[in-house]
Structures are given as C-alpha cells and as structure tokens.
Short mmCIF file of C-alpha atoms in Angstrom, two decimals:
data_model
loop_
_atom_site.label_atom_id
_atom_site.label_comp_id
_atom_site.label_asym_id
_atom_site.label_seq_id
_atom_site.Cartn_x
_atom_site.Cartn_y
_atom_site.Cartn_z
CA UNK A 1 11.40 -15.85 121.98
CA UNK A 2 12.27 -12.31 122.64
CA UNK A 3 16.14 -10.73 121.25
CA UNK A 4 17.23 -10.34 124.79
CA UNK A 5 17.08 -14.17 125.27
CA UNK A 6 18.92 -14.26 122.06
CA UNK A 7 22.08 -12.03 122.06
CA UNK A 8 23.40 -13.57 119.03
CA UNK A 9 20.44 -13.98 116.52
CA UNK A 10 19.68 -10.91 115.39
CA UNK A 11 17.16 -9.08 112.91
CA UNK A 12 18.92 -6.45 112.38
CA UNK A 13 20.38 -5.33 109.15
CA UNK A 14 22.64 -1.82 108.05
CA UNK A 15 21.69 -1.88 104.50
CA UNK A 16 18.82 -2.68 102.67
CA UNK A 17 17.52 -3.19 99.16
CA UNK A 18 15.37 -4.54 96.98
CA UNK A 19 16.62 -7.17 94.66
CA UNK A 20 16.07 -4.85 91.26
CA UNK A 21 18.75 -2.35 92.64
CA UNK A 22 21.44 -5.18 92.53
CA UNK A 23 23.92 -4.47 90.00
CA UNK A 24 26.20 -6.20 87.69
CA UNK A 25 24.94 -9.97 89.29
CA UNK A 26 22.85 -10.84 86.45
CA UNK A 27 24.08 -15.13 86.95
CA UNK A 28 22.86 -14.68 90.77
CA UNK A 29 19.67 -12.38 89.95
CA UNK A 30 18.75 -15.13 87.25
CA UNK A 31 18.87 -17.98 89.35
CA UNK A 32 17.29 -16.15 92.27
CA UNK A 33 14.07 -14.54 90.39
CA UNK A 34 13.84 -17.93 88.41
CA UNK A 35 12.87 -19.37 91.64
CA UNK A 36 11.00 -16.99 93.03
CA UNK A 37 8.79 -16.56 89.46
CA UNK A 38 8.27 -20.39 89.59
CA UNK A 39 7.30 -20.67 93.32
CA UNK A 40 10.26 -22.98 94.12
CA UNK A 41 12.21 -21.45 96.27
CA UNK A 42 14.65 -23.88 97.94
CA UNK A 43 14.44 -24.57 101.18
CA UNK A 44 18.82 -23.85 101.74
CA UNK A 45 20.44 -21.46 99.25
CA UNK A 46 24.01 -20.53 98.96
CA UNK A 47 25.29 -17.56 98.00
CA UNK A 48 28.60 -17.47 96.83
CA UNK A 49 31.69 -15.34 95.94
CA UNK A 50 33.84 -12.90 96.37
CA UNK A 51 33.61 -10.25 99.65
CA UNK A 52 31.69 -7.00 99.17
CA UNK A 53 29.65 -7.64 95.71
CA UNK A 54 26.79 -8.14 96.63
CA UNK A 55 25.73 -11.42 98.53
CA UNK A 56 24.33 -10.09 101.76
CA UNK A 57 22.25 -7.01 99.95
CA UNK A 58 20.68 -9.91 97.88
CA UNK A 59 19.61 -11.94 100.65
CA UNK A 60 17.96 -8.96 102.13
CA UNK A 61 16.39 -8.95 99.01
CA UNK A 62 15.38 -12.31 98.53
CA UNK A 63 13.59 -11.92 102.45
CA UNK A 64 11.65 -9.26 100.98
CA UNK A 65 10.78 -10.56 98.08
CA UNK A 66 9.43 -13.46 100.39
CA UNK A 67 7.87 -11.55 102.72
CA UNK A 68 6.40 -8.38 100.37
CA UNK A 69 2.71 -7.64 100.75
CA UNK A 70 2.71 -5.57 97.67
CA UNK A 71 5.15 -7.08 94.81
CA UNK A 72 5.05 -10.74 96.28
CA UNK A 73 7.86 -12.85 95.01
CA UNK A 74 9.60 -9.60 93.73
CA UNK A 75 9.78 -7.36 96.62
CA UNK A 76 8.72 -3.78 96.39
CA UNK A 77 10.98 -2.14 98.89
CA UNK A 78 8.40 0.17 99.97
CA UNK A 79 6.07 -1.88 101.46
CA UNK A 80 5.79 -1.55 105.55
CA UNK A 81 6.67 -5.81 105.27
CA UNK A 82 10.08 -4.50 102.99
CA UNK A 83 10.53 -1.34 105.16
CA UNK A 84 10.49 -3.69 108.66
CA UNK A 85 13.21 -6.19 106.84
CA UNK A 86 15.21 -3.23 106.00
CA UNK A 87 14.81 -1.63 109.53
CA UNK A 88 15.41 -4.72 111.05
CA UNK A 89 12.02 -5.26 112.56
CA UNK A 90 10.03 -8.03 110.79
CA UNK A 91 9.54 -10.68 113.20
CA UNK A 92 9.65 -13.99 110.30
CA UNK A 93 13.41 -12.51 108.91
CA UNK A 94 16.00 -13.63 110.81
CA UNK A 95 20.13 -13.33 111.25
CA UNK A 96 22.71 -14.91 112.58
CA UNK A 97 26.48 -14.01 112.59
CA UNK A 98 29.64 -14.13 114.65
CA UNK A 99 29.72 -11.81 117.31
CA UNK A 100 33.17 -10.63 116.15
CA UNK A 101 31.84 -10.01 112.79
CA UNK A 102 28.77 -8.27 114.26
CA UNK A 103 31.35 -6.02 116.01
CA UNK A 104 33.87 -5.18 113.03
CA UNK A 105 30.72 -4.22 111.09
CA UNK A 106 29.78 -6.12 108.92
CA UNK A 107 31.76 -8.38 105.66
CA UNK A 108 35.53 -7.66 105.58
CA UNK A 109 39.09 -9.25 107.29
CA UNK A 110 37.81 -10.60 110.53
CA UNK A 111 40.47 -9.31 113.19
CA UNK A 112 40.50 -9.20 116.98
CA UNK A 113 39.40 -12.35 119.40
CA UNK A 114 36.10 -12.22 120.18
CA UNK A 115 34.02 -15.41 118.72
CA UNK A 116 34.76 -15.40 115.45
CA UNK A 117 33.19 -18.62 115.32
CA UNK A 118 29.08 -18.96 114.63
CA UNK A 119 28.80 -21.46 117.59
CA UNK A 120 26.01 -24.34 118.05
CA UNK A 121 24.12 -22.64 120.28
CA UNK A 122 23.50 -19.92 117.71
CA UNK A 123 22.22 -22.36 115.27
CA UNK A 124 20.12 -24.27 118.06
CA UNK A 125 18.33 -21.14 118.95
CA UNK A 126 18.10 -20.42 115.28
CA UNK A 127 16.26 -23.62 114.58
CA UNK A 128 14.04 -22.90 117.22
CA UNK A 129 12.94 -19.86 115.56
CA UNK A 130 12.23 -21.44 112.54
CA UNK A 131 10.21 -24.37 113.90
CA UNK A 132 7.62 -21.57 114.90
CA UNK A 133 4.79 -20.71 112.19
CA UNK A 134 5.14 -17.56 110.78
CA UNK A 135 3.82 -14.04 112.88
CA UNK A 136 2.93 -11.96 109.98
CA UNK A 137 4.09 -13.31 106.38
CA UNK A 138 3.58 -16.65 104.67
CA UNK A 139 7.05 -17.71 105.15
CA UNK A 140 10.31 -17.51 107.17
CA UNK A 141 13.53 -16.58 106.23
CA UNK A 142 16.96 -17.03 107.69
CA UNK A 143 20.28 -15.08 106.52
CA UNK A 144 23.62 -16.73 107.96
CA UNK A 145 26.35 -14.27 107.20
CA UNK A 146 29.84 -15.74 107.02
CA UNK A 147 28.44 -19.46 107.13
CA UNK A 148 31.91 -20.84 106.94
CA UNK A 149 32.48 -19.43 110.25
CA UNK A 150 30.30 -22.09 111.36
CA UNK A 151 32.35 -24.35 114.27
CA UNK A 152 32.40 -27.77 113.14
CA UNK A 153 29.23 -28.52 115.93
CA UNK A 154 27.50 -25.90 114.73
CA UNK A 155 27.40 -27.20 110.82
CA UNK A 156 26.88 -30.62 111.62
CA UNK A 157 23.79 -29.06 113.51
CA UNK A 158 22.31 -27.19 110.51
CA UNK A 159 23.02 -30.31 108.29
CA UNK A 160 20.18 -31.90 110.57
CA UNK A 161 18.11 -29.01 109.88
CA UNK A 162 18.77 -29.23 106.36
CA UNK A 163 17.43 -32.83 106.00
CA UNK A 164 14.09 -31.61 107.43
CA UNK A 165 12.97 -28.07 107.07
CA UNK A 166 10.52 -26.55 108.69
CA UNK A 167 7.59 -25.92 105.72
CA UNK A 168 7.38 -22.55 104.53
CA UNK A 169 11.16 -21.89 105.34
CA UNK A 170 14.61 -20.52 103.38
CA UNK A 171 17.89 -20.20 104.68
CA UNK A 172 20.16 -18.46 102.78
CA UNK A 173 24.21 -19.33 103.77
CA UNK A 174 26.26 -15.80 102.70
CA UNK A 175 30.17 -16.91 101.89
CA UNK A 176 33.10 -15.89 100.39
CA UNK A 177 34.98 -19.26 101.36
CA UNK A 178 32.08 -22.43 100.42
CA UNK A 179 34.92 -25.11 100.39
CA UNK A 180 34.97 -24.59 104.77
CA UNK A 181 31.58 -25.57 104.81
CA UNK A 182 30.49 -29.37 104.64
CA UNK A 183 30.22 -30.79 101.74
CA UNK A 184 27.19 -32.61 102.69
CA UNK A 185 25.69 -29.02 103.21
CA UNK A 186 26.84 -27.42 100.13
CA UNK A 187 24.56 -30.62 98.39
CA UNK A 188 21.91 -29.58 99.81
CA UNK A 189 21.48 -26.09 98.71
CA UNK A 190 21.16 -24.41 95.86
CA UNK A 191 23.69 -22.33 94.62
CA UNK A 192 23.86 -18.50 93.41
CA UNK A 193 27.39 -17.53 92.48
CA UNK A 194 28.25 -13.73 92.61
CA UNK A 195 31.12 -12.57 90.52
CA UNK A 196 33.60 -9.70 91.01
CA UNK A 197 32.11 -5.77 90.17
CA UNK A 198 33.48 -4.19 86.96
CA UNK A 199 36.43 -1.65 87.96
CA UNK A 200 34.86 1.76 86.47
CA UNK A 201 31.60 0.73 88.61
CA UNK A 202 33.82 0.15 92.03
CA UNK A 203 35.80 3.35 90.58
CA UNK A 204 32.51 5.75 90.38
CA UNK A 205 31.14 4.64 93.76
CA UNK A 206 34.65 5.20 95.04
CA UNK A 207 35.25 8.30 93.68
CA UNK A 208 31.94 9.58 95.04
CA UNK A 209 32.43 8.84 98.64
CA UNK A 210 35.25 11.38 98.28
CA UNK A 211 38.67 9.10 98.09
CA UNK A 212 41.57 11.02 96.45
CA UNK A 213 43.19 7.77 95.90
CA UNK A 214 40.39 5.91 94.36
CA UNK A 215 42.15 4.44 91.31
CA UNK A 216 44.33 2.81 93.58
CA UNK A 217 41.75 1.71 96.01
CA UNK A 218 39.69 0.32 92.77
CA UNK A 219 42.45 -1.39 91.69
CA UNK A 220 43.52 -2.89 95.16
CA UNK A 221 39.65 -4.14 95.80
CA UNK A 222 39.87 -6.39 92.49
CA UNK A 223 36.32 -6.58 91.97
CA UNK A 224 35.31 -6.30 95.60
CA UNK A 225 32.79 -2.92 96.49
CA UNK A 226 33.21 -3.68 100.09
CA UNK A 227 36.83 -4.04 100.23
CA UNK A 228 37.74 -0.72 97.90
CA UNK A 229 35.10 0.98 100.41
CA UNK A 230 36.84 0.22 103.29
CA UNK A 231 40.32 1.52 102.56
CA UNK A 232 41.08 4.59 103.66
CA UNK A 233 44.03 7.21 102.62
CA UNK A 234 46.09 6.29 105.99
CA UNK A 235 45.65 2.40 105.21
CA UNK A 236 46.76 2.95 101.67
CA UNK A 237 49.80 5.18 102.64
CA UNK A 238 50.60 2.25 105.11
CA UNK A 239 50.70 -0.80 102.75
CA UNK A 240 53.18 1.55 100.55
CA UNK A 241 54.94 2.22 103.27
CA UNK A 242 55.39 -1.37 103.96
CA UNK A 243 55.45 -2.80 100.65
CA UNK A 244 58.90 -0.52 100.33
CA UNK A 245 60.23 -1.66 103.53
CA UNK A 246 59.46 -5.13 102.69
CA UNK A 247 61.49 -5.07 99.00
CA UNK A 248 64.37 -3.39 100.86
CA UNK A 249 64.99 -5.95 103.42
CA UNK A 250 68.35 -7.64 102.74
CA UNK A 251 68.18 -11.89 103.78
CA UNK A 252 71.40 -11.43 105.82
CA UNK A 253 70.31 -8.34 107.63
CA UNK A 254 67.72 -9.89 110.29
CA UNK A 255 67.29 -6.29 112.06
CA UNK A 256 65.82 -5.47 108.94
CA UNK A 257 62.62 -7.50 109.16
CA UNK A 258 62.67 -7.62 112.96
CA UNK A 259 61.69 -4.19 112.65
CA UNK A 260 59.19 -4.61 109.77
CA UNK A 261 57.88 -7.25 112.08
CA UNK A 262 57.38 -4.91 115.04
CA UNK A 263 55.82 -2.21 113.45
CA UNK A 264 53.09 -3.88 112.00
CA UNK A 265 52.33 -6.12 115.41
CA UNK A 266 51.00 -2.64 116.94
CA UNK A 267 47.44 -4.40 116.69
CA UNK A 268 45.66 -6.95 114.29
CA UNK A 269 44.68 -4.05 112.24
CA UNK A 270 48.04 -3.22 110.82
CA UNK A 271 49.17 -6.64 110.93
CA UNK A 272 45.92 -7.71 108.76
CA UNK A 273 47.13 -4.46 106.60
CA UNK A 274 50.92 -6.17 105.72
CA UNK A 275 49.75 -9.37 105.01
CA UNK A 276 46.86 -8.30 102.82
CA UNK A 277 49.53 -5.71 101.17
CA UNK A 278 52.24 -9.15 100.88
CA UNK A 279 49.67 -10.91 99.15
CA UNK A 280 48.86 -8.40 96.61
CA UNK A 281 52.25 -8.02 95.99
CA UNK A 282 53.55 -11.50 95.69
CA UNK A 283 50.60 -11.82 93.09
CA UNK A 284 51.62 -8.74 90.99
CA UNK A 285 55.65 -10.19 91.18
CA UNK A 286 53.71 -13.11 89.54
CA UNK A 287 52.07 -11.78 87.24
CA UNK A 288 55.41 -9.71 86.32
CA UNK A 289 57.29 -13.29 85.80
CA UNK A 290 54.81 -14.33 83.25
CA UNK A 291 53.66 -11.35 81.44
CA UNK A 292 55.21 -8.15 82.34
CA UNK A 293 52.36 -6.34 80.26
CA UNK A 294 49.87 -7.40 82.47
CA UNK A 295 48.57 -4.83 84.38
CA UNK A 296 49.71 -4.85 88.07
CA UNK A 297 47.22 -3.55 91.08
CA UNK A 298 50.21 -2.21 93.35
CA UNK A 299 50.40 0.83 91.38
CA UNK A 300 53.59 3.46 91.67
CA UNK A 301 55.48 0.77 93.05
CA UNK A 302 56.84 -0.48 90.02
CA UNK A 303 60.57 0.75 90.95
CA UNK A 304 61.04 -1.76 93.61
CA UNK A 305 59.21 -4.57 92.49
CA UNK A 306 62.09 -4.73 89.25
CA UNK A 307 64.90 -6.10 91.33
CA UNK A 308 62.69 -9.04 92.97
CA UNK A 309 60.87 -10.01 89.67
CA UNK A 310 64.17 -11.24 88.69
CA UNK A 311 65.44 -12.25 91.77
CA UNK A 312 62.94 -14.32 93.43
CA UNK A 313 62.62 -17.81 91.19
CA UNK A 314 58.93 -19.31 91.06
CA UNK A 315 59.38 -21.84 94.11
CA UNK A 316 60.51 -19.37 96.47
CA UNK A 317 57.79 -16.70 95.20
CA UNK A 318 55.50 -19.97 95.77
CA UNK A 319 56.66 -20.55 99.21
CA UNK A 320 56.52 -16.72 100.13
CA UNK A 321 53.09 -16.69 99.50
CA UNK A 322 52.14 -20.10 101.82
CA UNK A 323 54.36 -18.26 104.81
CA UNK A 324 51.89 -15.37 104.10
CA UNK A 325 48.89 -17.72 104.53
CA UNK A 326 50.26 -19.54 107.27
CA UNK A 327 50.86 -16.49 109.28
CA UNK A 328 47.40 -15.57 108.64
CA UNK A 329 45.66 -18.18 109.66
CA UNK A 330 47.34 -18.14 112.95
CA UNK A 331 46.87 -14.73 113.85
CA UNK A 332 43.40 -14.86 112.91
CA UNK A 333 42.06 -17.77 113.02
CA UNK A 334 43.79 -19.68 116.20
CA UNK A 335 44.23 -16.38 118.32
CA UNK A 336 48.26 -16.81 117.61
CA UNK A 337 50.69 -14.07 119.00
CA UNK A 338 50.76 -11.03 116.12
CA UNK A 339 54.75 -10.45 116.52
CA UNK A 340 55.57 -14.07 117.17
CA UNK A 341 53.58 -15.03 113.79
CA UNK A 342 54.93 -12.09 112.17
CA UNK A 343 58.82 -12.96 112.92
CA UNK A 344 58.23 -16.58 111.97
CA UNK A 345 56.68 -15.73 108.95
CA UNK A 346 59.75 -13.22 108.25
CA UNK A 347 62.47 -15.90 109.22
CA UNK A 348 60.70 -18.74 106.99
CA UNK A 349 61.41 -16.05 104.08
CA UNK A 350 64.83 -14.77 104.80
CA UNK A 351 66.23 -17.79 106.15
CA UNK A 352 65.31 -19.18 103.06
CA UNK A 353 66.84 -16.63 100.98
CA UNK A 354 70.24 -17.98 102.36
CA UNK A 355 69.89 -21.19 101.71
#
C-alpha cells in the first residue's frame, strides 16, 4: 500500500537516534535492552512519561535496534537499515499520529482544530500494514505518537489487534497521559516509564541553542527537553506579562479580567500561553503556602505572588486551578470558543472571590 493511499500513516520521522545516545533514562533503557538482549520483545510496549524526555527518540531507537543489519538487537545507527528509519524510508517502520499533531510539529500543547484525534481509520489502515510480512527486515515495527489521542473507536480497534498480533510485530504506544487510554490496553503492554531530565542537562542544551533566558526556560520546562526547547524570548516575556496582569486583577473590577480575557483570545497560541503560565503559577502559590523555601519556577515574580500567597486560602487556590483545567479542555479538546472559555474561566474565579 503506497503513502499516497495513506495520508495519515506515515514513515517519516524529524529526529533520529540510536538507543545508546539516550540520556538520563536509564529505568526505560533497562527495560528496553533487557528485552531486546533476551529476544522477547513484546508484541505492545508503552512508553510513558512526561513530554519532551525522551519517549519518541527511543522508539526510533527501539525500530532500529529491530531492524539493524549490523548491531542487531542494539542498533548501530549507521547502518543503511538505521539510516532509512532515521530518514524515514524503511518500508517495515511505521507511524501514525494526529494530523494536527503532524502539523504543530511534533510533541508539545496540541492547539488549533484540525483532527486532533488518531481516528479508526488510521488504525485500520495501520493494521493492514502490519498483517503484511516484512519487505526487507525480520520484523515490523509500529510507533503511535500521542496514543491517548486515540478516539474511543479507534482504541477499541487496536485492543483487537492487541489480542492477536501479527508474528514478528511491535507496537510501541508514545504518551504523556496513559490513564486516557483503555485500561484493557495498558494490560496488554509492557511498560517503559521515562522520568523528567535533570535541570543543568535541560540548562546546557538550552543555553546552547542560544536562549538568553535559559534559566528561566529550564526552570519553566520542569524536567521536560521539549517543552524548555520550545519557548522562545517573546513567549516568556508574554506569560510575565500576563502572570502580572493576572495578580493585579481586583474581584470587583470585571473590566479588569475582561481585558486579560481578550488579549490572550488573539489565537489558541496565546491562549494555550496563559493557561500554561496560570498553572505554573497556581502551583508555585502552592508550594509558597506550604514551604516558602521551596524553590519556585516563576522566577522574578516573587513581588506579586506575596499578596495572593496570603490571600487566596487552599480551597479557592484548589478551585482556581480546576477552572484552569476546565477551560482547557474546552478550548482544546471540544473545539470551545477561546474568549467565551476564557471569560467563564475568569468569572468562575472572580465571582468567587466575592462570595
């Protein structure tokens, strides 16, 4: 079955390694190598864990360590099998991801409303893939990144798959969020769990891709590679920037956060930015109420976060954050109007502060 039949399977990768060069997973690496060393490798894996550490470079790496003509069961990297996985070209590797994801680039805050869902027809065709013998290696792999954007239809689907494999087959489900998936899935694969990078790692590779403001970014990320990667010095300036206008609001003054509200509906972007920036900063009030020698990740913003660590009691903080989540989930996961969401989020927490 040729790619232009298949718009939304794709072998296509943007980064590529083998599974030696992944650092700071040793728990994941363990589990994985232990399998491939004893020739079990499962027929469903999970890999599991924070965004941007590491879970999608090691299921490259796991396909080439299954497909490697050189280092079998290690993967050399170098091979022409390990170069055509990391091009994107080896016809027994296969992916399959939302098409909004494929748009945004790759892992991070899924925004805008194209298909953000993995739909059953994307695992059907998948499955007819596998069902094929293999073209050139000994097995076939399958990489599902963001599984738990997998429509209901669609996981009930690969469950069916999952009760009977094709021989000679591994699918590897890449997620930050496991608990959306079935948990009739989630039994049937084995698990690799990836934990969050050390800060002075995230901080070097930071630093070298030229951020001024890579402390902050490294702190911000909290373990994540991706995520302190993908800020930017605008983005930063702008979660400051609303952060401030955020602790300034007064309840009874409704322009206040009518504004707040408008400004960051100009698109899903900057509305993504606030409530990423709300979360942070409900955590670090939080972490203020318990221990105020804790360190904090909203950095310089100490002065205004004073007044609301002793103003906002644990229940409200508490409900603050499920506005935040609800808000979230309707702008990005059910389509919902940014500015409507936003206001109603914004009322919930002012309305309250009445009360």
């Amino acid at each position: 079955m040729s790619n232009a039949t298949a718009p939304n399977v794709s072998i296509g990768y943007r980064c590529s390694m083998p599974l030696a060069s992944l650092l700071h997973q040793p728990k994941a690496l363990r589990a994985i190598r232990s399998a491939l060393s004893s020739d079990r490798v499962p027929h469903g894996w999970m890999f599991t864990g924070p965004e941007g550490v590491g879970k999608e470079l090691a299921a490259i790496g796991l396909a080439q360590a299954l497909v490697c003509t050189e280092e079998p069961r290690v993967g050399c990297g170098t091979c022409a099998a390990c170069r055509k996985v990391q091009s994107g070209n080896h016809p027994d590797v296969v992916q399959v991801e939302a098409e909004g994801r494929q748009r945004e680039g790759g892992a991070g805050p899924r925004r805008g409303a194209a298909s953000r869902d993995i739909r059953v027809d994307q695992v059907r065709l998948l499955q007819e893939r596998l069902v094929l013998r293999p073209l050139e290696a000994s097995a076939r792999v399958a990489i599902i990144l963001g599984a738990d954007a997998m429509n209901p239809a669609a996981q009930n689907s690969l469950l069916k798959f999952l009760e009977e494999p094709p021989p000679a087959t591994s699918l590897v489900l890449v997620t930050d969020a496991p608990d959306r998936l079935l948990p009739t899935i989630r039994s049937r694969v084995a698990r690799a769990t990836f934990a969050p990078l050390p800060a002075p790692f995230i901080l070097v590779q930071v630093s070298a891709a030229g951020m001024t403001s890579a402390e902050a970014a490294t702190r911000l990320a909290q373990g994540s590679l991706g995520r302190a990667l993908a800020f930017d010095e605008a983005s930063l300036a702008m979660r400051s920037e609303l952060i401030r206008a955020y602790a300034a609001v007064e309840a009874s003054e409704t322009r206040g956060w009518l504004v707040l509200a408008e400004r960051a509906s100009e698109d899903r972007q900057h509305a993504a930015i606030l409530l990423d920036a709300l979360d942070s900063w409900h955590r670090d009030i939080a972490i203020q109420q318990v221990d105020p020698s804790l360190p904090i990740v909203n950095v310089g913003l100490e002065l205004p976060m004073g007044p609301m660590v002793a103003a906002i009691d644990p229940f409200s903080l508490h409900r603050r954050c499920e506005l935040v989540a609800q808000a979230r989930n309707a702008i990005f996961q059910r389509n919902g109007m940014v500015r409507l969401q936003l206001e109603r989020m914004f009322a919930g927490i002012f309305s309250a502060d009445l009360s």
